[in-house]
Tab-separated table of C-alpha atoms in Angstrom:
chain	number	residue	atom	x	y	z
Z	278	UNK	CA	-67.120	-164.024	-127.408
Z	279	UNK	CA	-67.192	-167.723	-128.203
Z	280	UNK	CA	-64.459	-170.038	-126.932
Z	281	UNK	CA	-65.268	-172.581	-129.639
Z	282	UNK	CA	-66.489	-171.648	-133.120
Z	283	UNK	CA	-67.054	-174.275	-135.805
Z	284	UNK	CA	-68.151	-173.000	-139.207
Z	285	UNK	CA	-69.203	-174.888	-142.344
Z	286	UNK	CA	-67.137	-178.006	-141.587
Z	287	UNK	CA	-67.343	-180.694	-144.274
Z	288	UNK	CA	-65.714	-184.118	-144.406
Z	289	UNK	CA	-66.087	-186.904	-146.973
Z	290	UNK	CA	-65.292	-190.608	-146.674
Z	291	UNK	CA	-65.350	-192.414	-150.057
Z	292	UNK	CA	-68.847	-191.856	-151.477
Z	293	UNK	CA	-70.287	-190.712	-148.159
Z	294	UNK	CA	-70.152	-187.291	-146.552
Z	295	UNK	CA	-70.443	-187.774	-142.772
Z	296	UNK	CA	-70.235	-184.030	-142.124
Z	297	UNK	CA	-72.075	-181.455	-144.239
Z	298	UNK	CA	-71.591	-177.767	-143.461
Z	299	UNK	CA	-71.594	-178.231	-139.673
Z	300	UNK	CA	-71.869	-175.086	-137.548
Z	301	UNK	CA	-71.805	-174.711	-133.766
Z	302	UNK	CA	-70.433	-172.405	-131.088
Z	303	UNK	CA	-69.890	-172.441	-127.341
Z	304	UNK	CA	-69.305	-169.493	-125.034
Z	305	UNK	CA	-66.788	-169.605	-122.209
Z	306	UNK	CA	-67.728	-172.231	-119.628
Z	307	UNK	CA	-70.597	-173.701	-121.649
Z	308	UNK	CA	-71.093	-177.442	-122.012
Z	309	UNK	CA	-72.360	-178.673	-125.364
Z	310	UNK	CA	-73.443	-182.203	-126.277
Z	311	UNK	CA	-73.712	-183.775	-129.708
Z	312	UNK	CA	-76.184	-186.632	-130.014
Z	313	UNK	CA	-77.343	-188.706	-132.932
Z	314	UNK	CA	-77.406	-192.228	-134.387
Z	315	UNK	CA	-74.228	-194.262	-134.789
Z	316	UNK	CA	-72.200	-193.257	-137.830
Z	317	UNK	CA	-73.674	-189.757	-138.143
Z	318	UNK	CA	-70.275	-188.040	-137.712
Z	319	UNK	CA	-70.215	-187.098	-134.002
Z	320	UNK	CA	-66.770	-188.501	-133.184
Z	321	UNK	CA	-65.372	-187.349	-136.527
Z	322	UNK	CA	-66.272	-183.763	-135.651
Z	323	UNK	CA	-64.473	-184.022	-132.296
Z	324	UNK	CA	-61.361	-185.344	-134.026
Z	325	UNK	CA	-61.448	-182.472	-136.512
Z	326	UNK	CA	-61.707	-179.918	-133.704
Z	327	UNK	CA	-58.797	-181.555	-131.867
Z	328	UNK	CA	-56.668	-181.759	-135.024
Z	329	UNK	CA	-56.574	-185.564	-135.174
Z	330	UNK	CA	-58.435	-185.439	-138.501
Z	331	UNK	CA	-58.612	-182.830	-141.233
Z	332	UNK	CA	-61.788	-181.410	-142.743
Z	333	UNK	CA	-62.070	-180.603	-146.440
Z	334	UNK	CA	-63.502	-177.159	-145.840
Z	335	UNK	CA	-64.713	-174.884	-143.091
Z	336	UNK	CA	-62.983	-173.405	-140.076
Z	337	UNK	CA	-62.369	-174.040	-136.373
Z	338	UNK	CA	-61.557	-171.247	-133.939
Z	339	UNK	CA	-60.548	-171.939	-130.318
Z	340	UNK	CA	-60.329	-169.121	-127.778
Z	341	UNK	CA	-60.455	-166.561	-130.601
Z	342	UNK	CA	-57.502	-168.241	-132.319
Z	343	UNK	CA	-57.918	-169.804	-135.769
Z	344	UNK	CA	-56.645	-173.388	-135.623
Z	345	UNK	CA	-58.087	-174.621	-138.920
Z	346	UNK	CA	-59.229	-173.072	-142.184
Z	347	UNK	CA	-58.148	-173.195	-145.829
Z	348	UNK	CA	-54.782	-171.662	-144.934
Z	349	UNK	CA	-54.135	-173.077	-141.455
Z	350	UNK	CA	-54.058	-176.570	-139.958
Z	351	UNK	CA	-52.520	-176.272	-136.510
Z	352	UNK	CA	-51.203	-179.583	-135.116
Z	353	UNK	CA	-53.048	-181.068	-132.113
Z	354	UNK	CA	-50.336	-180.288	-129.556
Z	355	UNK	CA	-50.593	-176.562	-130.335
Z	356	UNK	CA	-54.380	-176.305	-130.003
Z	357	UNK	CA	-54.459	-176.642	-126.191
Z	358	UNK	CA	-57.369	-179.066	-126.350
Z	359	UNK	CA	-58.041	-181.701	-123.703
Z	360	UNK	CA	-59.620	-184.905	-124.969
Z	361	UNK	CA	-61.203	-187.765	-123.046
Z	362	UNK	CA	-61.743	-190.948	-125.027
Z	363	UNK	CA	-64.125	-193.806	-124.331
Z	364	UNK	CA	-61.310	-196.054	-123.049
Z	365	UNK	CA	-59.668	-193.290	-120.908
Z	366	UNK	CA	-56.173	-194.169	-122.338
Z	367	UNK	CA	-54.372	-194.350	-118.988
Z	368	UNK	CA	-50.766	-195.558	-118.926
Z	369	UNK	CA	-50.878	-199.056	-117.432
Z	370	UNK	CA	-47.262	-198.931	-116.157
Z	371	UNK	CA	-47.847	-195.691	-114.211
Z	372	UNK	CA	-49.750	-195.193	-110.983
Z	373	UNK	CA	-52.422	-192.506	-110.591
Z	374	UNK	CA	-49.989	-189.822	-109.446
Z	375	UNK	CA	-47.633	-190.540	-112.359
Z	376	UNK	CA	-50.474	-190.602	-114.902
Z	377	UNK	CA	-51.682	-187.168	-113.816
Z	378	UNK	CA	-48.166	-185.719	-113.473
Z	379	UNK	CA	-47.275	-186.898	-116.994
Z	380	UNK	CA	-49.204	-183.968	-118.461
Z	381	UNK	CA	-46.973	-181.387	-116.733
Z	382	UNK	CA	-43.935	-180.635	-118.849
Z	383	UNK	CA	-42.385	-177.804	-116.838
Z	384	UNK	CA	-41.662	-177.053	-113.175
Z	385	UNK	CA	-39.662	-178.362	-110.243
Z	386	UNK	CA	-40.528	-181.670	-108.571
Z	387	UNK	CA	-41.996	-179.770	-105.627
Z	388	UNK	CA	-44.166	-177.601	-107.909
Z	389	UNK	CA	-45.379	-180.614	-109.888
Z	390	UNK	CA	-46.162	-182.535	-106.700
Z	391	UNK	CA	-48.163	-179.617	-105.305
Z	392	UNK	CA	-50.197	-179.223	-108.516
Z	393	UNK	CA	-50.904	-182.945	-108.778
Z	394	UNK	CA	-51.947	-183.269	-105.137
Z	395	UNK	CA	-54.258	-180.281	-105.540
Z	396	UNK	CA	-56.086	-181.703	-108.538
Z	397	UNK	CA	-56.240	-185.202	-107.047
Z	398	UNK	CA	-58.007	-183.641	-104.083
Z	399	UNK	CA	-60.420	-181.804	-106.377
Z	400	UNK	CA	-61.333	-185.028	-108.180
Z	401	UNK	CA	-61.559	-186.982	-104.900
Z	402	UNK	CA	-58.865	-189.493	-105.855
Z	403	UNK	CA	-56.087	-188.600	-103.394
Z	404	UNK	CA	-56.522	-191.922	-101.597
Z	405	UNK	CA	-55.709	-193.943	-104.735
Z	406	UNK	CA	-52.694	-191.938	-105.929
Z	407	UNK	CA	-50.338	-194.922	-105.730
Z	408	UNK	CA	-52.666	-197.433	-107.365
Z	409	UNK	CA	-52.348	-198.589	-110.984
Z	410	UNK	CA	-55.110	-198.445	-113.624
Z	411	UNK	CA	-55.914	-202.176	-113.417
Z	412	UNK	CA	-56.633	-201.730	-109.697
Z	413	UNK	CA	-59.227	-198.987	-110.288
Z	414	UNK	CA	-62.963	-199.084	-110.895
Z	415	UNK	CA	-64.404	-197.569	-114.064
Z	416	UNK	CA	-65.452	-194.449	-112.183
Z	417	UNK	CA	-61.995	-194.027	-110.653
Z	418	UNK	CA	-60.348	-194.410	-114.064
Z	419	UNK	CA	-62.691	-191.743	-115.411
Z	420	UNK	CA	-61.693	-189.323	-112.663
Z	421	UNK	CA	-57.986	-189.972	-113.254
Z	422	UNK	CA	-58.371	-189.332	-116.996
Z	423	UNK	CA	-60.181	-186.071	-116.305
Z	424	UNK	CA	-57.634	-184.976	-113.691
Z	425	UNK	CA	-54.809	-185.631	-116.156
Z	426	UNK	CA	-56.614	-183.484	-118.715
Z	427	UNK	CA	-57.609	-180.625	-116.398
Z	428	UNK	CA	-54.126	-180.212	-114.960
Z	429	UNK	CA	-53.038	-178.942	-118.399
Z	430	UNK	CA	-55.609	-176.138	-118.168
Z	431	UNK	CA	-57.008	-176.723	-121.685
Z	432	UNK	CA	-58.903	-173.993	-123.531
Z	433	UNK	CA	-61.597	-176.533	-124.381
Z	434	UNK	CA	-62.404	-180.075	-123.306
Z	435	UNK	CA	-63.628	-182.686	-125.795
Z	436	UNK	CA	-65.220	-185.890	-124.477
Z	437	UNK	CA	-66.102	-188.861	-126.695
Z	438	UNK	CA	-68.729	-191.130	-125.057
Z	439	UNK	CA	-67.062	-190.701	-121.634
Z	440	UNK	CA	-69.767	-192.507	-119.642
Z	441	UNK	CA	-70.580	-195.388	-122.003
Z	442	UNK	CA	-68.524	-198.028	-120.170
Z	443	UNK	CA	-69.965	-197.276	-116.725
Z	444	UNK	CA	-72.906	-198.999	-115.052
Z	445	UNK	CA	-76.118	-197.005	-114.725
Z	446	UNK	CA	-75.937	-196.146	-111.014
Z	447	UNK	CA	-72.298	-195.031	-111.208
Z	448	UNK	CA	-72.896	-193.149	-114.458
Z	449	UNK	CA	-75.589	-190.898	-112.999
Z	450	UNK	CA	-73.533	-190.076	-109.900
Z	451	UNK	CA	-70.356	-189.411	-111.873
Z	452	UNK	CA	-72.163	-187.309	-114.477
Z	453	UNK	CA	-73.328	-184.907	-111.765
Z	454	UNK	CA	-69.849	-184.737	-110.226
Z	455	UNK	CA	-68.078	-184.170	-113.551
Z	456	UNK	CA	-70.539	-181.455	-114.564
Z	457	UNK	CA	-69.941	-179.715	-111.236
Z	458	UNK	CA	-66.155	-179.859	-111.703
Z	459	UNK	CA	-66.323	-178.607	-115.294
Z	460	UNK	CA	-68.509	-175.702	-114.189
Z	461	UNK	CA	-66.196	-174.866	-111.277
Z	462	UNK	CA	-63.243	-174.663	-113.687
Z	463	UNK	CA	-65.393	-172.821	-116.277
Z	464	UNK	CA	-63.955	-175.087	-118.970
Z	465	UNK	CA	-65.749	-174.927	-122.310
Z	466	UNK	CA	-66.694	-178.522	-123.129
Z	467	UNK	CA	-68.065	-180.424	-126.113
Z	468	UNK	CA	-69.215	-183.981	-125.460
Z	469	UNK	CA	-70.369	-186.708	-127.819
Z	470	UNK	CA	-72.931	-189.194	-126.549
Z	471	UNK	CA	-75.563	-191.549	-127.914
Z	472	UNK	CA	-77.668	-190.959	-124.790
Z	473	UNK	CA	-80.192	-188.137	-124.966
Z	474	UNK	CA	-80.679	-188.406	-121.211
Z	475	UNK	CA	-76.975	-187.681	-120.651
Z	476	UNK	CA	-77.111	-184.745	-123.045
Z	477	UNK	CA	-80.162	-183.153	-121.414
Z	478	UNK	CA	-78.673	-183.507	-117.919
Z	479	UNK	CA	-75.155	-182.412	-118.788
Z	480	UNK	CA	-75.366	-179.586	-121.256
Z	481	UNK	CA	-76.136	-175.934	-121.834
Z	482	UNK	CA	-76.487	-176.604	-125.573
Z	483	UNK	CA	-77.502	-179.769	-127.407
Z	484	UNK	CA	-76.844	-180.519	-131.061
Z	485	UNK	CA	-78.903	-183.129	-132.910
Z	486	UNK	CA	-76.766	-184.632	-135.663
Z	487	UNK	CA	-78.429	-186.524	-138.508
Z	488	UNK	CA	-76.817	-187.640	-141.753
Z	489	UNK	CA	-73.843	-185.368	-141.158
Z	490	UNK	CA	-75.843	-182.219	-140.398
Z	491	UNK	CA	-76.737	-180.489	-137.147
Z	492	UNK	CA	-80.473	-180.087	-137.562
Z	493	UNK	CA	-80.935	-178.252	-134.244
Z	494	UNK	CA	-78.436	-176.585	-131.885
Z	495	UNK	CA	-80.248	-175.186	-128.866
Z	496	UNK	CA	-80.793	-175.379	-125.116
Z	497	UNK	CA	-81.954	-178.723	-123.673
Z	498	UNK	CA	-85.333	-177.087	-122.956
Z	499	UNK	CA	-85.746	-175.990	-126.575
Z	500	UNK	CA	-84.647	-179.365	-127.932
Z	501	UNK	CA	-87.270	-181.133	-125.818
Z	502	UNK	CA	-90.131	-178.635	-125.923
Z	503	UNK	CA	-89.512	-176.894	-129.265
Z	504	UNK	CA	-88.066	-179.539	-131.605
Z	505	UNK	CA	-87.707	-178.429	-135.219
Z	506	UNK	CA	-88.833	-181.757	-136.671
Z	507	UNK	CA	-90.129	-185.206	-135.778
Z	508	UNK	CA	-86.658	-186.744	-135.766
Z	509	UNK	CA	-85.521	-184.332	-133.059
Z	510	UNK	CA	-88.751	-184.794	-131.110
Z	511	UNK	CA	-88.487	-188.586	-131.223
Z	512	UNK	CA	-84.773	-188.596	-130.405
Z	513	UNK	CA	-85.170	-186.302	-127.406
Z	514	UNK	CA	-87.896	-188.238	-125.581
Z	515	UNK	CA	-91.069	-190.295	-125.746
Z	516	UNK	CA	-93.584	-189.038	-128.283
Z	517	UNK	CA	-97.069	-189.668	-129.569
Z	518	UNK	CA	-98.756	-187.901	-132.469
Z	519	UNK	CA	-102.434	-187.302	-133.075
Z	520	UNK	CA	-104.084	-185.920	-136.159
Z	521	UNK	CA	-105.051	-182.241	-135.963
Z	522	UNK	CA	-106.917	-179.930	-138.318
Z	523	UNK	CA	-106.509	-176.156	-138.143
Z	524	UNK	CA	-109.441	-174.138	-139.480
Z	525	UNK	CA	-109.942	-170.397	-138.935
Z	526	UNK	CA	-108.068	-170.229	-135.646
Z	527	UNK	CA	-109.563	-173.412	-134.178
Z	528	UNK	CA	-107.515	-176.582	-133.744
Z	529	UNK	CA	-109.574	-179.771	-133.932
Z	530	UNK	CA	-107.996	-182.867	-132.348
Z	531	UNK	CA	-108.935	-186.154	-130.744
Z	532	UNK	CA	-108.366	-184.404	-127.408
Z	533	UNK	CA	-110.862	-181.650	-128.138
Z	534	UNK	CA	-111.025	-178.270	-129.855
Z	535	UNK	CA	-108.740	-175.384	-128.926
Z	536	UNK	CA	-108.433	-171.731	-129.873
Z	537	UNK	CA	-105.219	-171.450	-131.838
Z	538	UNK	CA	-103.859	-168.210	-133.256
Z	539	UNK	CA	-100.186	-168.961	-133.906
Z	540	UNK	CA	-99.527	-167.151	-137.195
Z	541	UNK	CA	-96.682	-169.469	-138.230
Z	542	UNK	CA	-99.249	-172.208	-138.918
Z	543	UNK	CA	-101.683	-171.886	-141.807
Z	544	UNK	CA	-104.967	-173.766	-142.090
Z	545	UNK	CA	-104.462	-177.435	-142.894
Z	546	UNK	CA	-103.743	-180.945	-141.612
Z	547	UNK	CA	-101.076	-181.551	-138.959
Z	548	UNK	CA	-99.585	-184.131	-136.621
Z	549	UNK	CA	-99.749	-182.765	-133.065
Z	550	UNK	CA	-96.856	-183.755	-130.788
Z	551	UNK	CA	-97.913	-185.200	-127.427
Z	552	UNK	CA	-95.356	-185.738	-124.662
Z	553	UNK	CA	-96.353	-188.295	-121.963
Z	554	UNK	CA	-96.467	-185.582	-119.301
Z	555	UNK	CA	-98.888	-183.460	-121.383
Z	556	UNK	CA	-101.821	-185.650	-120.342
Z	557	UNK	CA	-103.405	-185.874	-116.891
Z	558	UNK	CA	-106.188	-188.062	-115.518
Z	559	UNK	CA	-109.309	-186.202	-114.391
Z	560	UNK	CA	-112.839	-186.955	-113.256
Z	561	UNK	CA	-114.096	-185.199	-116.365
Z	562	UNK	CA	-112.373	-185.185	-119.701
Z	563	UNK	CA	-111.861	-187.172	-122.864
Z	564	UNK	CA	-112.846	-190.847	-122.752
Z	565	UNK	CA	-109.895	-193.219	-123.060
Z	566	UNK	CA	-109.085	-196.887	-122.512
Z	567	UNK	CA	-105.891	-198.388	-121.089
Z	568	UNK	CA	-104.314	-200.679	-123.701
Z	569	UNK	CA	-100.983	-201.409	-122.053
Z	570	UNK	CA	-98.891	-200.451	-119.041
Z	571	UNK	CA	-95.252	-200.515	-117.968
Z	572	UNK	CA	-94.377	-200.096	-114.286
Z	573	UNK	CA	-91.216	-197.967	-113.892
Z	574	UNK	CA	-91.072	-197.506	-110.120
Z	575	UNK	CA	-91.993	-193.912	-109.314
Z	576	UNK	CA	-94.230	-193.727	-112.382
Z	577	UNK	CA	-96.043	-195.984	-114.825
Z	578	UNK	CA	-96.153	-195.660	-118.599
Z	579	UNK	CA	-99.593	-196.278	-120.077
Z	580	UNK	CA	-100.634	-196.650	-123.679
Z	581	UNK	CA	-104.188	-195.407	-124.001
Z	582	UNK	CA	-106.698	-195.248	-126.829
Z	583	UNK	CA	-108.879	-192.168	-127.245
Z	584	UNK	CA	-112.466	-192.219	-128.486
Z	585	UNK	CA	-111.042	-190.822	-131.744
Z	586	UNK	CA	-108.985	-194.066	-132.047
Z	587	UNK	CA	-105.744	-192.119	-131.529
Z	588	UNK	CA	-103.251	-194.073	-129.409
Z	589	UNK	CA	-100.939	-192.118	-127.116
Z	590	UNK	CA	-98.389	-192.737	-124.378
Z	591	UNK	CA	-98.928	-191.083	-120.987
Z	592	UNK	CA	-96.851	-191.108	-117.792
Z	593	UNK	CA	-98.585	-191.135	-114.396
Z	594	UNK	CA	-97.495	-191.519	-110.751
Z	595	UNK	CA	-97.363	-195.243	-110.047
Z	596	UNK	CA	-99.843	-195.042	-107.161
Z	597	UNK	CA	-102.505	-194.422	-109.835
Z	598	UNK	CA	-102.639	-198.111	-110.635
Z	599	UNK	CA	-105.005	-198.571	-113.590
Z	600	UNK	CA	-105.513	-202.057	-114.992
Z	601	UNK	CA	-105.348	-202.879	-118.677
Z	602	UNK	CA	-108.830	-202.458	-120.124
Z	603	UNK	CA	-109.850	-199.758	-117.629
Z	604	UNK	CA	-111.815	-196.782	-118.961
Z	605	UNK	CA	-110.411	-193.460	-117.772
Z	606	UNK	CA	-110.874	-189.756	-118.504
Z	607	UNK	CA	-107.926	-187.649	-119.561
Z	608	UNK	CA	-107.281	-183.950	-120.041
Z	609	UNK	CA	-104.509	-182.355	-122.105
Z	610	UNK	CA	-102.256	-179.936	-120.255
Z	611	UNK	CA	-100.515	-178.242	-123.162
Z	612	UNK	CA	-98.068	-175.478	-122.301
Z	613	UNK	CA	-97.642	-174.931	-126.014
Z	614	UNK	CA	-98.550	-176.700	-129.224
Z	615	UNK	CA	-95.910	-178.231	-131.479
Z	616	UNK	CA	-97.191	-179.476	-134.815
Z	617	UNK	CA	-95.638	-180.886	-137.943
Z	618	UNK	CA	-97.185	-181.171	-141.416
Z	619	UNK	CA	-99.347	-184.276	-141.547
Z	620	UNK	CA	-97.754	-187.359	-143.067
Z	621	UNK	CA	-101.152	-188.791	-143.899
Z	622	UNK	CA	-102.015	-188.742	-147.566
């Protein structure tokens, strides 16, 4: 059973339609991430699920309960949805304890205090319970906002760019912690982010949103290694493409010829997707020349040119320090082939 089911959601603004027949689902405890360019409808979809905006058609079901369709539009406070916004929306006149306790509407003072102290401990913010939002770091504010949401025991959690205002080092640490907490509570979560790296690290399912449509909804592995189109491939990581020709079960490329019997591809011209990690340096292999390099610490990005004139990006351990202009030999290490119809005319 799915905790969140979104079916055929459509929404129009003036002459534009930011959402076109959007479908997605999440099982209990799953984390899903929506990624895509600015203005593609990611945040609008979250607001529709939460009840803050209304779709023109489609349906939303939360915990097997219909909250929106052509006959129902349940108000936000009845949907039992927790939502974390980009700015965290903490009450500036309340300290941490009061901000978190604000979400509890019933119970004695002793019961409320016990619940708040318990969740403050879980989110590792017990030591700042009497501080006010302006006294907190960005990471601390994030934890307080999440604690205030989790104490309500929401059926689903919606997060809109929750890490965008944090510096890189804090973001990575907090992302791991928040994922661990969400998984420990088994809270079904849908997050919007512009960062593919965040989505791949955080989620069980990733949705690629383009022009108001989810063009692929799949595991992070499938999004990266089995993209349905070039847009998804390019959005999910570094890519290079080389021309390939398939003839009678043989794939001819600038990296050599390969036996190829995948029946979903017919004979013809293709663009073969190359990920940087698909290429290794070897003593024997295809001749190539280093055109450019970018030192990244643990690894170095190289742009190389093959003897076929194809240019590709490869990623190598940084101790393999090749100079620009160096001739090297490379070997493809394909676990599988992903090809798209050639764009060459």
